[in-house]
Coordinates of C-alpha atoms in Angstrom, one line a residue:
M28 CA -2.0 23.2 -6.4
E29 CA -5.0 22.0 -5.0
Y30 CA -4.3 19.1 -4.1
G31 CA -7.9 17.2 -4.3
T32 CA -9.1 17.9 -7.6
K33 CA -6.1 16.0 -8.6
Y34 CA -7.3 13.1 -6.4
K35 CA -10.9 13.0 -7.3
E36 CA -9.5 13.3 -11.2
I37 CA -7.9 9.8 -11.0
L38 CA -10.7 8.3 -8.5
A39 CA -13.3 9.1 -10.5
E40 CA -11.1 7.7 -13.6
I41 CA -10.3 4.2 -12.1
R42 CA -13.5 3.7 -11.3
S43 CA -15.3 4.3 -14.1
L44 CA -12.2 1.8 -15.6
S45 CA -12.9 -1.1 -12.9
P46 CA -17.1 0.3 -11.2
A47 CA -16.9 -3.6 -9.8
T48 CA -14.2 -3.3 -7.6
D49 CA -14.1 0.1 -6.8
P50 CA -10.6 1.0 -5.5
I51 CA -8.8 2.9 -3.3
L52 CA -6.6 5.9 -4.6
I53 CA -3.1 5.4 -2.7
A54 CA -2.3 9.7 -2.5
V55 CA 2.0 8.4 -2.3
S56 CA 3.7 12.0 0.0
K57 CA 6.3 10.4 0.7
K58 CA 8.8 13.1 1.0
Q59 CA 5.9 15.8 0.9
P60 CA 6.5 18.7 3.1
Y61 CA 4.0 18.3 6.2
E62 CA 2.9 21.6 5.2
V63 CA 1.3 19.3 1.7
I64 CA -0.3 16.7 4.3
K65 CA -2.1 19.6 5.6
Q66 CA -4.4 20.9 3.3
A67 CA -4.3 17.3 0.9
Y68 CA -6.4 16.4 4.3
N69 CA -8.4 19.9 4.1
E70 CA -9.5 19.0 0.7
G71 CA -10.2 15.8 1.5
I72 CA -7.6 13.0 0.8
R73 CA -7.7 10.1 3.6
H74 CA -5.2 7.4 1.9
F75 CA -1.6 8.2 2.3
G76 CA 1.1 6.3 2.0
E77 CA 4.8 6.1 3.7
N78 CA 7.2 4.6 3.1
Y79 CA 9.9 5.8 5.2
I80 CA 8.2 5.5 9.0
Q81 CA 10.1 8.4 11.0
E82 CA 8.9 10.4 8.0
A83 CA 5.8 9.4 8.1
V84 CA 5.5 9.5 11.7
E85 CA 6.6 13.2 12.2
K86 CA 4.4 14.4 10.4
F87 CA 0.7 12.7 10.8
S88 CA 1.7 12.7 13.9
K89 CA 1.7 16.8 14.2
L90 CA -1.5 16.9 11.7
F91 CA -3.2 14.2 14.6
S92 CA -2.3 17.0 16.8
E93 CA -3.1 19.5 15.6
I94 CA -6.9 18.1 14.1
P95 CA -6.9 15.7 16.6
E96 CA -10.4 14.3 14.2
S97 CA -8.1 13.1 11.9
K98 CA -6.0 10.1 13.0
E99 CA -9.9 8.3 13.1
Q100 CA -10.2 9.9 9.1
I101 CA -7.1 8.7 7.8
K102 CA -5.9 5.1 6.8
L103 CA -2.0 5.0 6.7
H104 CA -0.3 2.5 4.2
H105 CA 3.2 1.7 4.8
I106 CA 4.6 1.0 1.0
G107 CA 8.4 0.7 1.0
P108 CA 9.7 -2.7 2.0
L109 CA 8.7 -4.0 5.7
Q110 CA 12.3 -4.3 7.3
S111 CA 12.1 -6.4 11.2
G112 CA 14.1 -4.0 12.7
N113 CA 11.4 -1.0 12.1
I114 CA 7.7 -3.5 12.5
K115 CA 6.4 -2.0 16.5
K116 CA 6.9 1.7 14.9
V117 CA 4.7 -0.2 12.6
V118 CA 1.4 -1.1 14.7
G119 CA -0.4 0.9 15.9
F120 CA 0.8 3.8 13.4
F121 CA -0.1 2.4 10.0
Q122 CA -3.5 0.8 9.3
Y123 CA -1.8 -1.0 6.2
V124 CA 1.3 -2.8 5.3
H125 CA 1.8 -3.1 1.5
G126 CA 5.4 -4.4 1.4
V127 CA 5.5 -8.0 2.9
G128 CA 8.6 -9.6 1.1
S129 CA 9.0 -12.4 4.1
L130 CA 7.9 -14.9 6.3
S131 CA 9.9 -14.0 8.7
A132 CA 9.0 -10.3 9.2
L133 CA 5.2 -11.4 8.0
K134 CA 5.4 -13.9 11.9
E135 CA 7.3 -10.1 13.6
L136 CA 4.4 -8.2 12.8
K137 CA 1.9 -10.8 13.9
K138 CA 3.6 -10.6 16.9
R139 CA 4.0 -7.0 17.6
A140 CA 0.1 -7.1 16.4
E141 CA -1.1 -9.8 19.1
K142 CA 0.9 -7.4 21.6
E143 CA -0.9 -4.3 21.1
R144 CA -3.7 -5.2 20.4
Q145 CA -3.0 -3.4 17.0
K146 CA -5.0 -4.1 14.0
I147 CA -3.1 -4.3 10.9
Y148 CA -3.5 -5.8 7.2
F149 CA -1.3 -7.3 5.5
F150 CA -0.2 -7.6 1.2
I151 CA 2.4 -10.5 0.1
Q152 CA 4.7 -8.3 -2.2
L153 CA 5.9 -10.8 -4.9
N154 CA 9.0 -10.3 -7.1
L155 CA 7.3 -11.1 -11.0
T156 CA 10.1 -8.5 -12.5
N157 CA 12.7 -10.7 -11.6
E158 CA 15.3 -7.9 -10.7
S159 CA 17.8 -9.3 -8.0
Q160 CA 16.9 -4.8 -6.4
K161 CA 13.4 -5.1 -5.9
N162 CA 12.0 -6.7 -2.6
G163 CA 9.4 -9.7 -2.8
I164 CA 8.4 -13.3 -3.3
D165 CA 9.0 -15.2 -6.4
P166 CA 6.5 -17.2 -7.0
T167 CA 7.6 -20.5 -6.7
E168 CA 8.3 -19.6 -3.5
F169 CA 5.3 -17.9 -3.1
L170 CA 3.3 -22.0 -3.8
E171 CA 6.5 -23.4 -0.7
L172 CA 5.0 -20.8 1.9
K173 CA 1.2 -19.9 1.3
D174 CA 0.8 -22.7 4.5
S175 CA 2.6 -21.3 6.8
I176 CA 0.8 -17.5 4.9
R177 CA -2.5 -19.2 5.9
D178 CA -0.7 -20.1 9.8
I179 CA -0.3 -16.5 10.3
N180 CA -3.3 -14.5 8.8
S181 CA -5.3 -14.3 12.4
E182 CA -8.0 -11.2 13.4
L183 CA -5.5 -8.9 13.8
C184 CA -3.3 -9.2 11.3
E185 CA -5.5 -10.1 8.7
W186 CA -4.2 -10.4 5.1
E187 CA -5.1 -8.4 2.7
G188 CA -3.8 -9.7 -0.9
F189 CA -1.3 -9.2 -3.0
M190 CA 1.1 -6.2 -3.8
V191 CA 3.2 -6.2 -7.3
M192 CA 5.4 -3.7 -8.6
G193 CA 6.3 -3.4 -12.7
P194 CA 10.0 -3.1 -14.4
S195 CA 12.2 -0.5 -13.2
S196 CA 12.4 0.2 -17.1
G197 CA 8.7 1.0 -17.6
E198 CA 8.5 -0.9 -20.3
A199 CA 4.9 -0.9 -21.6
K200 CA 4.5 -4.8 -22.2
E201 CA 6.6 -6.1 -20.2
T202 CA 4.7 -3.9 -16.8
E203 CA 1.7 -5.6 -19.1
R204 CA 3.0 -9.7 -18.1
V205 CA 3.4 -8.4 -14.9
F206 CA -0.2 -7.6 -14.2
E207 CA -1.7 -9.8 -15.7
S208 CA 0.7 -12.8 -14.0
A209 CA -0.7 -10.9 -10.8
S210 CA -4.6 -11.4 -11.5
N211 CA -4.2 -14.0 -12.6
L212 CA -2.2 -15.8 -9.3
R213 CA -4.7 -14.2 -7.1
N214 CA -7.5 -15.0 -9.4
S215 CA -6.3 -18.9 -9.1
F216 CA -5.0 -18.7 -5.8
S217 CA -8.3 -16.5 -3.7
P218 CA -10.1 -14.5 -6.0
K219 CA -11.7 -12.6 -2.4
M220 CA -7.6 -11.2 -2.6
K221 CA -7.1 -7.9 -3.6
L222 CA -4.3 -6.4 -5.7
S223 CA -2.4 -4.0 -4.5
M224 CA -1.2 -2.3 -8.5
G225 CA 0.1 0.5 -10.1
M226 CA 1.8 3.7 -9.2
S227 CA 2.1 6.9 -12.0
G228 CA 3.5 6.1 -15.0
D229 CA 0.6 2.6 -15.1
Y230 CA -2.0 3.3 -12.9
L231 CA -3.9 2.2 -16.0
M232 CA -3.0 0.3 -16.4
A233 CA -3.2 -1.8 -13.5
T234 CA -7.0 -0.7 -13.6
R235 CA -8.0 -2.3 -15.8
Y236 CA -6.0 -6.1 -14.2
G237 CA -8.4 -5.4 -12.0
S238 CA -6.2 -3.9 -9.5
D239 CA -8.3 -3.0 -6.1
Y240 CA -5.1 -0.4 -4.8
L241 CA -3.1 2.0 -6.3
R242 CA -0.8 3.9 -5.2
V243 CA -0.1 7.5 -7.1
G244 CA 1.8 10.3 -5.2
S245 CA 3.6 12.7 -8.5
L246 CA 0.4 13.1 -10.1
I247 CA -1.9 14.0 -7.7
F248 CA 1.4 16.1 -5.6
G249 CA 4.3 17.3 -8.5
E250 CA 7.8 16.0 -7.6
R251 CA 8.8 15.1 -3.9
N252 CA 9.7 18.3 -1.9
I253 CA 11.7 17.1 1.5

């Protein structure tokens, strides 16, 4: 399978829908073996998304060792919930963290970034579906925390924007409501903020609502292999 070809097709599609936004397509490579990662890199993919830190470290450390220049070229996105106990492994390896769902985790992220003098971009994950199993801050809580989040924002721990997920049901009307709500919140809070939303099943809808980062896995890589 030519992963780079499929990646470029999807990238062209979303950029044609939103030329002003010029979205970034993250190839979600979690549960894909090392050989797939290496082939994808060789075919031109540079933005990768991973949920599981140890798995990502093992795969990409091997790639960086085999192809040293890849370490400077690849942008790694941690797209799972950020757990305080894993932050020391995230900073310095990943460049972006999409799943910041609590103020305590964000404080630890900043502390680690400043200690190691390593730049990290973070997204505040919002829970707009009212699903208890989903990570994230609900809109009311965000309004209470926004000033504290602004205070944490710094040169080394930079607030990139908001991350949202559609409903687990995948129901189209509810997904559209979530994406529209996220877009409205971003625009009212700060139009300069970026949105990370949209996956393989809803990336076109997310693009139409102004997503800047789209997290697509199975459409690029097929079903997970490990």
